[in-house]
PDB file of C-alpha atoms in Angstrom:
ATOM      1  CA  UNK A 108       3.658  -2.052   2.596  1.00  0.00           C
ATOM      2  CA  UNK A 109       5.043  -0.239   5.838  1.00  0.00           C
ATOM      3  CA  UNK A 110       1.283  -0.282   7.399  1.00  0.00           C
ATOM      4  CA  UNK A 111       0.380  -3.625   6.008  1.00  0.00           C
ATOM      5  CA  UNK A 112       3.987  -5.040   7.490  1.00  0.00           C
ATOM      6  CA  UNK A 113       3.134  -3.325  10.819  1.00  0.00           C
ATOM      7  CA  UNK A 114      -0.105  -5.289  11.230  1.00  0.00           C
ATOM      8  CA  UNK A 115       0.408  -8.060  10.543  1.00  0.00           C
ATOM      9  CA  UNK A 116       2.367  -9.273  13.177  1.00  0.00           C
ATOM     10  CA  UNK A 117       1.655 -12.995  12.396  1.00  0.00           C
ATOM     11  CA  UNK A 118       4.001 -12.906  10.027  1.00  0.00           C
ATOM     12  CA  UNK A 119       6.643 -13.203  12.570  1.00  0.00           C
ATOM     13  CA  UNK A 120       4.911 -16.137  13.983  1.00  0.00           C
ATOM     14  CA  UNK A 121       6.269 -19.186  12.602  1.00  0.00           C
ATOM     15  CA  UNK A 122       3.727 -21.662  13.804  1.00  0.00           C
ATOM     16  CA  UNK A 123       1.237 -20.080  11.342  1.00  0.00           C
ATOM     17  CA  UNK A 124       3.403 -20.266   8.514  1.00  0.00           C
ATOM     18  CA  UNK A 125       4.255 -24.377   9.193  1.00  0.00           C
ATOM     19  CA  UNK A 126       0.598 -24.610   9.518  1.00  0.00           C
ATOM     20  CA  UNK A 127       0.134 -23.478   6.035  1.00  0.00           C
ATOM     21  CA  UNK A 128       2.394 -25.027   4.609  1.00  0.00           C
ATOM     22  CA  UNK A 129       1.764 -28.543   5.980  1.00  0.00           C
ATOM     23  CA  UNK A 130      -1.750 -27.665   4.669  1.00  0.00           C
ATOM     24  CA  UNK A 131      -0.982 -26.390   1.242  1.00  0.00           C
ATOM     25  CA  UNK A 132       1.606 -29.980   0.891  1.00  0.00           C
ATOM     26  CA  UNK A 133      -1.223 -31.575   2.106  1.00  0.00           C
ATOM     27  CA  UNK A 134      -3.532 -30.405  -0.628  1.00  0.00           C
ATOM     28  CA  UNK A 135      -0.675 -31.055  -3.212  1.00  0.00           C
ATOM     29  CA  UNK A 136       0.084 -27.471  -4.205  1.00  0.00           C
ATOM     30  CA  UNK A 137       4.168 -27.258  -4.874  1.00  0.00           C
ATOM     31  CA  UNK A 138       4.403 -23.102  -5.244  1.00  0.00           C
ATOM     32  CA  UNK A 139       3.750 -20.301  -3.265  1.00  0.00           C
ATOM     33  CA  UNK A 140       4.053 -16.539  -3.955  1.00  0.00           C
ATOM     34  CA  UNK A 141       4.640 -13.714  -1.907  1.00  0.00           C
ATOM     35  CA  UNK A 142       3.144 -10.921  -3.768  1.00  0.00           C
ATOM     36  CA  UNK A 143       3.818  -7.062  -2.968  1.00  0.00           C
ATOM     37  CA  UNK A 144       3.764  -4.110  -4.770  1.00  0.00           C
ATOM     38  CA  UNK A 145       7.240  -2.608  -3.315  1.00  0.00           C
ATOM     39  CA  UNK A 146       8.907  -5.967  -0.980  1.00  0.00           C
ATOM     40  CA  UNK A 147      12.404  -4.204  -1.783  1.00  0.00           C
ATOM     41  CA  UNK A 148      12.835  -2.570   1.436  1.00  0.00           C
ATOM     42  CA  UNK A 149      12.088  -5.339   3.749  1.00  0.00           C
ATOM     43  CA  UNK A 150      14.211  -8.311   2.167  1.00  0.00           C
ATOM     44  CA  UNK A 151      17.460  -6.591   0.907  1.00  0.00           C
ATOM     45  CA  UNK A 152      20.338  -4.083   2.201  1.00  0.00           C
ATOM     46  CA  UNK A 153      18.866  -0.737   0.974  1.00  0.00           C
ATOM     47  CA  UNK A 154      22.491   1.395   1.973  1.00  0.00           C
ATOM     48  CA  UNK A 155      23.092   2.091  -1.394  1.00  0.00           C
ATOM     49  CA  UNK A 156      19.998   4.136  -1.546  1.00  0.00           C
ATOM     50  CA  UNK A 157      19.298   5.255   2.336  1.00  0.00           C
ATOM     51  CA  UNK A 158      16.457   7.447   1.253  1.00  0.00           C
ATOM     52  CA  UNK A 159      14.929   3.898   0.625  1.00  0.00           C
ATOM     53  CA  UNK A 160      14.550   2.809   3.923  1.00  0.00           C
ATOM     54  CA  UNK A 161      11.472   2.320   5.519  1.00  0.00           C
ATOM     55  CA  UNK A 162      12.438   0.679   8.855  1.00  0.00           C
ATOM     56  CA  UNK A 163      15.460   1.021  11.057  1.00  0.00           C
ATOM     57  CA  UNK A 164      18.345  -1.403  10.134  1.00  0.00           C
ATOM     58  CA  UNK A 165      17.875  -3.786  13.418  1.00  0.00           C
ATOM     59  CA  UNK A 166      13.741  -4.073  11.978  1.00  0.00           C
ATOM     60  CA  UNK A 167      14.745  -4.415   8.257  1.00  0.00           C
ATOM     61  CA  UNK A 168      17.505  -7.435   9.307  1.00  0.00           C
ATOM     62  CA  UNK A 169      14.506  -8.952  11.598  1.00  0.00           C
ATOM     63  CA  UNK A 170      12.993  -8.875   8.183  1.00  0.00           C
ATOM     64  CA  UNK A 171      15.457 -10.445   6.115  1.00  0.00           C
ATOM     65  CA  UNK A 172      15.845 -13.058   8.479  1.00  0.00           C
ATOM     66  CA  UNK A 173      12.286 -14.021   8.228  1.00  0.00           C
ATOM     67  CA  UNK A 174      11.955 -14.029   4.548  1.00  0.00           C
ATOM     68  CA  UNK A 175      15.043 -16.360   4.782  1.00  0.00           C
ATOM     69  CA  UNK A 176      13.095 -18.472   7.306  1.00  0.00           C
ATOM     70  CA  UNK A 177      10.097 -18.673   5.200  1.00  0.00           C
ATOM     71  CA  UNK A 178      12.003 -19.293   2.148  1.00  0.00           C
ATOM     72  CA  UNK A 179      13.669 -21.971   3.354  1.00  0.00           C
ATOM     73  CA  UNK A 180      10.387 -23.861   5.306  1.00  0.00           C
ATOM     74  CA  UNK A 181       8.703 -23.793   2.481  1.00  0.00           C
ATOM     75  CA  UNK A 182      11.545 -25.915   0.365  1.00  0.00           C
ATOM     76  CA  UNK A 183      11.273 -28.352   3.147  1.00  0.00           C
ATOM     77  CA  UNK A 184       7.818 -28.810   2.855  1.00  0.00           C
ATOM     78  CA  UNK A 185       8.595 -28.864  -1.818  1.00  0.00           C
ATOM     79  CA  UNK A 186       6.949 -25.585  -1.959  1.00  0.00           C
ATOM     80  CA  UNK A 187       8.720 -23.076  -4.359  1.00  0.00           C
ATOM     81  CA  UNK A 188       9.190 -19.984  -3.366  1.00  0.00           C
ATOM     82  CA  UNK A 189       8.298 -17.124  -5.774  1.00  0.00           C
ATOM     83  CA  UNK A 190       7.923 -13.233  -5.357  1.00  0.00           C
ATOM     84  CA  UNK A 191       5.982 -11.086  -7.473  1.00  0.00           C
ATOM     85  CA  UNK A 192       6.580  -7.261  -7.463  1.00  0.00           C
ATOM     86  CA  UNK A 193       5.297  -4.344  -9.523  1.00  0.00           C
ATOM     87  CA  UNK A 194       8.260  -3.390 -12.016  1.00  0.00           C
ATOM     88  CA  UNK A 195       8.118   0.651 -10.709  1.00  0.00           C
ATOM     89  CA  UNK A 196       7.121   1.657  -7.577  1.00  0.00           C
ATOM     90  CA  UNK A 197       9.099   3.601  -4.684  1.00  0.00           C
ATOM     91  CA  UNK A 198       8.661   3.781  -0.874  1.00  0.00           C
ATOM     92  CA  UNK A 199       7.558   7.679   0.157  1.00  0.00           C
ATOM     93  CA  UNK A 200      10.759   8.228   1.405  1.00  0.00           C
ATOM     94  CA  UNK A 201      12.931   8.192  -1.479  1.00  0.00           C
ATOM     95  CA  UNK A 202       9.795   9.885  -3.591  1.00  0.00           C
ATOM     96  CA  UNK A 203      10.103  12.872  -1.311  1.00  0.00           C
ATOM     97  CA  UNK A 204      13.867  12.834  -1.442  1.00  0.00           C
ATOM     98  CA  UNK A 205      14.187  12.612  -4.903  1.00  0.00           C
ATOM     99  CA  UNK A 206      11.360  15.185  -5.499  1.00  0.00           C
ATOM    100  CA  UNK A 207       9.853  12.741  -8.021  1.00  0.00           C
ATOM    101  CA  UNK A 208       6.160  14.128  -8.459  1.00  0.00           C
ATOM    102  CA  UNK A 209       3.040  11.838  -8.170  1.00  0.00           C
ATOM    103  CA  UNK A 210       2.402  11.880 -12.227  1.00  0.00           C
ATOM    104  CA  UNK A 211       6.016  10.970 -12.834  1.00  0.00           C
ATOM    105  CA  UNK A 212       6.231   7.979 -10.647  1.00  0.00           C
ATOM    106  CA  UNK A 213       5.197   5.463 -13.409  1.00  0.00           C
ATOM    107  CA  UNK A 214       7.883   6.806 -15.499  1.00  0.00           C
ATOM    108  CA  UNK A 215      10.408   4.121 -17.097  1.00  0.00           C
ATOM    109  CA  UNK A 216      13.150   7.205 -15.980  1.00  0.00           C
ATOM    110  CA  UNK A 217      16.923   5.860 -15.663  1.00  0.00           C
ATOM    111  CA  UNK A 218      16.785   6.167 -12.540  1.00  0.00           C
ATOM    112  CA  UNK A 219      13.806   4.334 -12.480  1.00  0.00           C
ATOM    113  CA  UNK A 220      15.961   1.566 -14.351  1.00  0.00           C
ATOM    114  CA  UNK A 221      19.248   1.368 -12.029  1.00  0.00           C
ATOM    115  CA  UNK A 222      17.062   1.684  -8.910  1.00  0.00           C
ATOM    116  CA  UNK A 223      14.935  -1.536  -9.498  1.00  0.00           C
ATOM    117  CA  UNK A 224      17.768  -3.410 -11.510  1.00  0.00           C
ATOM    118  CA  UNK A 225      19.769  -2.451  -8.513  1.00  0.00           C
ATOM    119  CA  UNK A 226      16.493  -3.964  -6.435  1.00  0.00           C
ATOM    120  CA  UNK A 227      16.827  -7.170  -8.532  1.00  0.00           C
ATOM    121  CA  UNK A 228      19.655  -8.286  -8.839  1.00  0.00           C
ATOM    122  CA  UNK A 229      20.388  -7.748  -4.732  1.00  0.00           C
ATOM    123  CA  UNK A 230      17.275  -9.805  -4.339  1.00  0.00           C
ATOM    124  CA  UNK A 231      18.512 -13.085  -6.601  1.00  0.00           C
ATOM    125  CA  UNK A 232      22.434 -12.406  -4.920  1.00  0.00           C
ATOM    126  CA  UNK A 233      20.592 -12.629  -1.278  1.00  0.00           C
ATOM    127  CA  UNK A 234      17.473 -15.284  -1.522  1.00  0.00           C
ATOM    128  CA  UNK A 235      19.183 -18.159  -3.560  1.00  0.00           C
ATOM    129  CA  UNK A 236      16.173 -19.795  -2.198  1.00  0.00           C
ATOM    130  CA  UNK A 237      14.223 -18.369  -5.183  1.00  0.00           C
ATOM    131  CA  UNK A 238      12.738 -20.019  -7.506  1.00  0.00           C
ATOM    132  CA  UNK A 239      11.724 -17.324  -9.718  1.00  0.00           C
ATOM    133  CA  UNK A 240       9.937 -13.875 -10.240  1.00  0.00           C
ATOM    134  CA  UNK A 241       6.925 -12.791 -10.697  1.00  0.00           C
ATOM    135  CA  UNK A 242       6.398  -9.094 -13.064  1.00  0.00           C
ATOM    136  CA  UNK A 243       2.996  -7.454 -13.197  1.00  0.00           C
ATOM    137  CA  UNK A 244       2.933  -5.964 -16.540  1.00  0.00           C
ATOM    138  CA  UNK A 245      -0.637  -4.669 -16.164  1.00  0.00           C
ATOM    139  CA  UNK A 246       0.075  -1.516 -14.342  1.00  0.00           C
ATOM    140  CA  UNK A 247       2.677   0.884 -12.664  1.00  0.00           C
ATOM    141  CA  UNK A 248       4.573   1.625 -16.230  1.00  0.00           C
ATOM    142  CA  UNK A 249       3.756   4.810 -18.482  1.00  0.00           C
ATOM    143  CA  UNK A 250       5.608   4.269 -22.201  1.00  0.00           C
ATOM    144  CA  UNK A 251       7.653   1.334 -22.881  1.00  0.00           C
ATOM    145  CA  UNK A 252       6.859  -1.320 -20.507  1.00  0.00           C
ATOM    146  CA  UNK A 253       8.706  -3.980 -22.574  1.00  0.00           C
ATOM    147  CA  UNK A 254      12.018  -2.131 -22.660  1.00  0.00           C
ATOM    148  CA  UNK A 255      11.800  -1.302 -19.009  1.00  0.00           C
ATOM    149  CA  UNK A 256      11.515  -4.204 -17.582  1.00  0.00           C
ATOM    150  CA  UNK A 257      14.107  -5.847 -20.351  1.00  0.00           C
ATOM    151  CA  UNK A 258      16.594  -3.551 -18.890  1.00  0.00           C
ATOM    152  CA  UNK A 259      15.614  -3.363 -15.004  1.00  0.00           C
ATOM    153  CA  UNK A 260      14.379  -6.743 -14.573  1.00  0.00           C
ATOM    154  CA  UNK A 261      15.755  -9.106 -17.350  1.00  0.00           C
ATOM    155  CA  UNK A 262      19.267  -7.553 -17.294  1.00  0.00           C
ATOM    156  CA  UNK A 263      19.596  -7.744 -13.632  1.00  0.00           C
ATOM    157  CA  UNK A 264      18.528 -11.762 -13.468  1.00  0.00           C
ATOM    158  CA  UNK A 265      20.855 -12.462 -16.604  1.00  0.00           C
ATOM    159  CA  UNK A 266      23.448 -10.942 -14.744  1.00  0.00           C
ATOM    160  CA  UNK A 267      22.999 -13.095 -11.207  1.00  0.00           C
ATOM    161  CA  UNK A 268      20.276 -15.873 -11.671  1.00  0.00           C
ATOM    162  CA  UNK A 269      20.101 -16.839 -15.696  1.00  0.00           C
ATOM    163  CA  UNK A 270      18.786 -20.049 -14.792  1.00  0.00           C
ATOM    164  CA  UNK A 271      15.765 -18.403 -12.542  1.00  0.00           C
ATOM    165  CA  UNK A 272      12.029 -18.644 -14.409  1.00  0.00           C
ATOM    166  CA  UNK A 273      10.360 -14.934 -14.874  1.00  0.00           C
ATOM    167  CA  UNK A 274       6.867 -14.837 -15.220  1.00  0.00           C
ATOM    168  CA  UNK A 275       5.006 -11.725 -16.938  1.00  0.00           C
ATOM    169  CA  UNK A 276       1.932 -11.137 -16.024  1.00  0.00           C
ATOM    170  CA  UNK A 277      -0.662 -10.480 -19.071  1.00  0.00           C
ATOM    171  CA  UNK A 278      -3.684 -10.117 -16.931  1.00  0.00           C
ATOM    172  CA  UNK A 279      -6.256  -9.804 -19.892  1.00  0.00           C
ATOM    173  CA  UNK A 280      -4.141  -7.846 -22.353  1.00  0.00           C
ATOM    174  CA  UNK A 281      -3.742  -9.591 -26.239  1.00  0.00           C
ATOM    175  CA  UNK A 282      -1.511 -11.858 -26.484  1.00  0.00           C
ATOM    176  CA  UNK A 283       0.538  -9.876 -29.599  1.00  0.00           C
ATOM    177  CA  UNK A 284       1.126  -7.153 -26.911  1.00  0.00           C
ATOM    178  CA  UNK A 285       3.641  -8.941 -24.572  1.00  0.00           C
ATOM    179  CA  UNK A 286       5.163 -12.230 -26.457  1.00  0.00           C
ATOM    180  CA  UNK A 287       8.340 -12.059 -27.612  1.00  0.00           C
ATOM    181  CA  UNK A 288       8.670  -8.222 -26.701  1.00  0.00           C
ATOM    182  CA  UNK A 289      10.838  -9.009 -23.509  1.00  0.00           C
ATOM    183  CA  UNK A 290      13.624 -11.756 -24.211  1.00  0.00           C
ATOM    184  CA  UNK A 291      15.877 -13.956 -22.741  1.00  0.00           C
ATOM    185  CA  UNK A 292      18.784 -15.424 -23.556  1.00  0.00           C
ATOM    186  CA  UNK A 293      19.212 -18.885 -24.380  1.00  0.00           C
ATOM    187  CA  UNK A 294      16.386 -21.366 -22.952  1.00  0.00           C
ATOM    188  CA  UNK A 295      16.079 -19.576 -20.195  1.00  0.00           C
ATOM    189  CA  UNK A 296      12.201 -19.293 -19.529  1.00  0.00           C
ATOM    190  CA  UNK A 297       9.482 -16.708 -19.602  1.00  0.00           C
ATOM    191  CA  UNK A 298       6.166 -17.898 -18.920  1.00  0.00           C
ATOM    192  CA  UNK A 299       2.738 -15.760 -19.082  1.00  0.00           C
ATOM    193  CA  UNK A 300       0.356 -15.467 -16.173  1.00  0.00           C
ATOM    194  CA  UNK A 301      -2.770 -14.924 -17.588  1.00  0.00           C
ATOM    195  CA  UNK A 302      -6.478 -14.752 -16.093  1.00  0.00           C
ATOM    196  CA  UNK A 303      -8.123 -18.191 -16.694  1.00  0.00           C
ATOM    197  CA  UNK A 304     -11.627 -16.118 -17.006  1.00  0.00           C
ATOM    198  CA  UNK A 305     -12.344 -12.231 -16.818  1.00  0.00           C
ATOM    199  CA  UNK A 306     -14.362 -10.617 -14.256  1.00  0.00           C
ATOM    200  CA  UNK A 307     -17.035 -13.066 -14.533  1.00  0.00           C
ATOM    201  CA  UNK A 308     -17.712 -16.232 -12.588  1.00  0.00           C
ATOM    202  CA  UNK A 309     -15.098 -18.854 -12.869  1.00  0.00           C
ATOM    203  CA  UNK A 310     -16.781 -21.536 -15.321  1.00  0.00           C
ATOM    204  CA  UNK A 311     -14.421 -25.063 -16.219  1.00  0.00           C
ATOM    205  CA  UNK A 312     -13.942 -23.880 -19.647  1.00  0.00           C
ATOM    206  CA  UNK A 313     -11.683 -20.739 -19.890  1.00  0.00           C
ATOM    207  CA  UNK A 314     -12.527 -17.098 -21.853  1.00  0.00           C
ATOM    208  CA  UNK A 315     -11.924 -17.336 -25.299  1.00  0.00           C
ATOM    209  CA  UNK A 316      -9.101 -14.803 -24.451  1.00  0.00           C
ATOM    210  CA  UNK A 317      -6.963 -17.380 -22.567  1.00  0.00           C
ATOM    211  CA  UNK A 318      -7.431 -19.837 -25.366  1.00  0.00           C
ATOM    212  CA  UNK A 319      -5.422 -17.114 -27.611  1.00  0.00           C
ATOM    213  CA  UNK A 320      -2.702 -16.969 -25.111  1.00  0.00           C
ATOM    214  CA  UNK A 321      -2.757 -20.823 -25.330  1.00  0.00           C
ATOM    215  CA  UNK A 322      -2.250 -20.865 -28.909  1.00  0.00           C
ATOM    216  CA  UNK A 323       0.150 -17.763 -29.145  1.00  0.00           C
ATOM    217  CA  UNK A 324       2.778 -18.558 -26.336  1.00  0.00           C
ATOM    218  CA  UNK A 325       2.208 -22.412 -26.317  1.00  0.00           C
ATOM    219  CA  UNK A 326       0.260 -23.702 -23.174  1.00  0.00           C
ATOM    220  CA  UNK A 327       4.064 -25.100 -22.068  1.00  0.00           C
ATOM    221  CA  UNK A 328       4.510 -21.202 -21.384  1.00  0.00           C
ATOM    222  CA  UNK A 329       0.708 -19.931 -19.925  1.00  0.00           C
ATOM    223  CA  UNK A 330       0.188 -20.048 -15.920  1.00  0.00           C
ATOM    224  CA  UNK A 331      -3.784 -19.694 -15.301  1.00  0.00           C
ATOM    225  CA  UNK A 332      -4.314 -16.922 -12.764  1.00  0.00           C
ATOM    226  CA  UNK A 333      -7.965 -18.281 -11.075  1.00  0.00           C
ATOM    227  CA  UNK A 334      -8.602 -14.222  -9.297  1.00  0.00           C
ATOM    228  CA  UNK A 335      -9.976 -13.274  -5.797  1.00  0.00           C
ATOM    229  CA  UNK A 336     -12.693 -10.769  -8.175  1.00  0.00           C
ATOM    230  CA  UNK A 337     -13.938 -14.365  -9.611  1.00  0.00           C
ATOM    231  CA  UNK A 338     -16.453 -16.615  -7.849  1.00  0.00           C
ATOM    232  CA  UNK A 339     -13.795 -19.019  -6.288  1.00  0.00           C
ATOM    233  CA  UNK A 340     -14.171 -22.399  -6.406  1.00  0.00           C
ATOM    234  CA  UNK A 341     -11.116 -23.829  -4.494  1.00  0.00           C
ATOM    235  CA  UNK A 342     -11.953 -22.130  -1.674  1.00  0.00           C
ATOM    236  CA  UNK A 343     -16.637 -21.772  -1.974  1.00  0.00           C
ATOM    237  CA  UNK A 344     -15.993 -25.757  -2.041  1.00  0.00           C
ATOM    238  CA  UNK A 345     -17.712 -26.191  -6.040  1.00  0.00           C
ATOM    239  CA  UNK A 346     -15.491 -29.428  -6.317  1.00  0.00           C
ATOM    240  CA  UNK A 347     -16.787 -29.831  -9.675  1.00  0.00           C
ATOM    241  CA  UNK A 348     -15.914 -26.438 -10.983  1.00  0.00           C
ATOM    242  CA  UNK A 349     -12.523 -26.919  -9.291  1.00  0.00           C
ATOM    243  CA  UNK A 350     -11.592 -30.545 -10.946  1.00  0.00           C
ATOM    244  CA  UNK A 351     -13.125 -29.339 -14.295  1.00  0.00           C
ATOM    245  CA  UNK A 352     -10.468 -26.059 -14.185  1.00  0.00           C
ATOM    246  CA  UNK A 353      -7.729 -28.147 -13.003  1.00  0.00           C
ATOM    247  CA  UNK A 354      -8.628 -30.965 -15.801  1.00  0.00           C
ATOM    248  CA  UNK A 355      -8.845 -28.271 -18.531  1.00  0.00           C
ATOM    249  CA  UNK A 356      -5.459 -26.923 -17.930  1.00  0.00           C
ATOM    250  CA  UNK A 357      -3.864 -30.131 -17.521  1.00  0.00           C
ATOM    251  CA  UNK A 358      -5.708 -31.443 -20.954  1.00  0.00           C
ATOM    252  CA  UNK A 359      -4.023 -27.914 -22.389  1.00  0.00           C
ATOM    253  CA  UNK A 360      -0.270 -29.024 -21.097  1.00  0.00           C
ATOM    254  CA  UNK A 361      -0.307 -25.206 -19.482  1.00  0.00           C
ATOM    255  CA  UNK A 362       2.364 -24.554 -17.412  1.00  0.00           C
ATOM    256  CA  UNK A 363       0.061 -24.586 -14.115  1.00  0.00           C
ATOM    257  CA  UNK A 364      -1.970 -22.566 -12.051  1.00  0.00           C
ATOM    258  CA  UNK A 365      -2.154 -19.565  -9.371  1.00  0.00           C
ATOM    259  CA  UNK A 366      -5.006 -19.044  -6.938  1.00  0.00           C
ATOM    260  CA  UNK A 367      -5.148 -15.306  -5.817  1.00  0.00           C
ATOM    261  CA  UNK A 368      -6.557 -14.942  -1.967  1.00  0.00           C
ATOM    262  CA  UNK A 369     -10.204 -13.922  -1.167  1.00  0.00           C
ATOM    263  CA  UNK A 370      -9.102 -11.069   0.965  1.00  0.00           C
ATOM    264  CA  UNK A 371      -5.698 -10.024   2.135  1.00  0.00           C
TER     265      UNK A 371
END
């Protein structure tokens, strides 16, 4: 994140960011999602664990502010805001600090625990602009992925945001592997992002696999995930393919869509 952050210097530049989104409204999506592995650093006070910081204070509050900005534009414009982060991961800083060793850095540790339910629930207490989170469950976790992310993720929002949606990404894993292993209290929602079609070309029906997500979690509670790997159709202008996907999972009663970017 520090070298992508660094170039990308058109993230500062508003105009390009109203540009999108008066496209994206235009187009009728009503979500966006910033996705990053590690975004801790750059949207939230990090003084409670200073061997966390990647950029000077003055840098990391130009940061803040800007996620703020963006937040907030895109509510104006009816896009939701969502961020999606990998449940363990640490900037160099604090690995080298805290002498935690390359093979032990998926490790559901307790410190692994308080440091991203620390993450967490700062994030929900800063951007009330939320409007929900985004787990990858496919990687970055050696053991009990279900338990960590109960206690570092689920814990945390329960504690600030109850009301806020999590989605849990299932990528292509069954269905009996994920549902109903991380809970919530009450009605508040979990919803499964799962890969409308495997590494293969993106075809109106969906793999065989998504159907069994369908019919385990309910459609009410599948997101399709249409991936950048996948032949494209949004985006390679195959209208048909497109309105056939789009008609499929609004025939299911799924919960909606994601389109991942062709290239970063």
């Amino acid at each position: 994140e520090p070298y992508a952050y660094e170039h990308n210097r058109w993230f500062f530049d508003k105009s390009v960011w109203q540009k999108m989104f008066r496209t994206m409204s235009g187009c009728g999506f009503n979500a966006i999602v910033l996705a990053n592995t590690h975004p801790f650093p750059f949207v939230i006070d990090m003084s409670v664990y200073p061997d966390a910081k990647v950029v000077d204070d003055a840098t990391a509050g130009e940061y803040q502010e800007m996620h703020h900005w963006v937040l907030e534009t895109a509510l104006d414009y009816e896009i939701a805001p969502y961020l999606l982060f990998f449940p363990i991961s640490y900037p160099d800083s604090l690995l080298k600090s805290r002498r935690i060793k390359a093979q032990d850095i998926s490790q559901p540790t307790d410190f692994a625990v308080e440091y991203t339910n620390y993450c967490v629930r700062t994030l929900l207490a800063s951007y009330t602009e939320l409007a929900g989170l985004i787990v990858d469950m496919g990687e970055g976790i050696d053991g009990n992925a279900e338990r960590f992310v109960q206690q570092a993720v689920v814990d945390a929002m329960e504690a600030v945001r109850p009301d806020v949606p999590l989605y849990l990404r299932g990528w292509q894993g069954e269905p009996e592997s994920l549902i109903g292993r991380v809970k919530r209290r009450g009605s508040h929602r979990i919803v499964y992002s799962v890969k409308y079609t495997g590494d293969c070309i993106v075809d109106e029906t969906p793999d065989p696999l998504f159907a069994r997500w369908v019919e385990a979690a309910g459609a009410e509670n599948v997101s399709a995930e249409i991936v950048a790997s996948n032949f494209e159709p949004w985006t390679s202008f195959s209208f048909d393919v497109a309105e056939g996907v789009a008609s499929n999972i609004e025939r299911l009663g799924c919960d909606g869509f994601s389109l991942q970017p062709l290239s970063m």
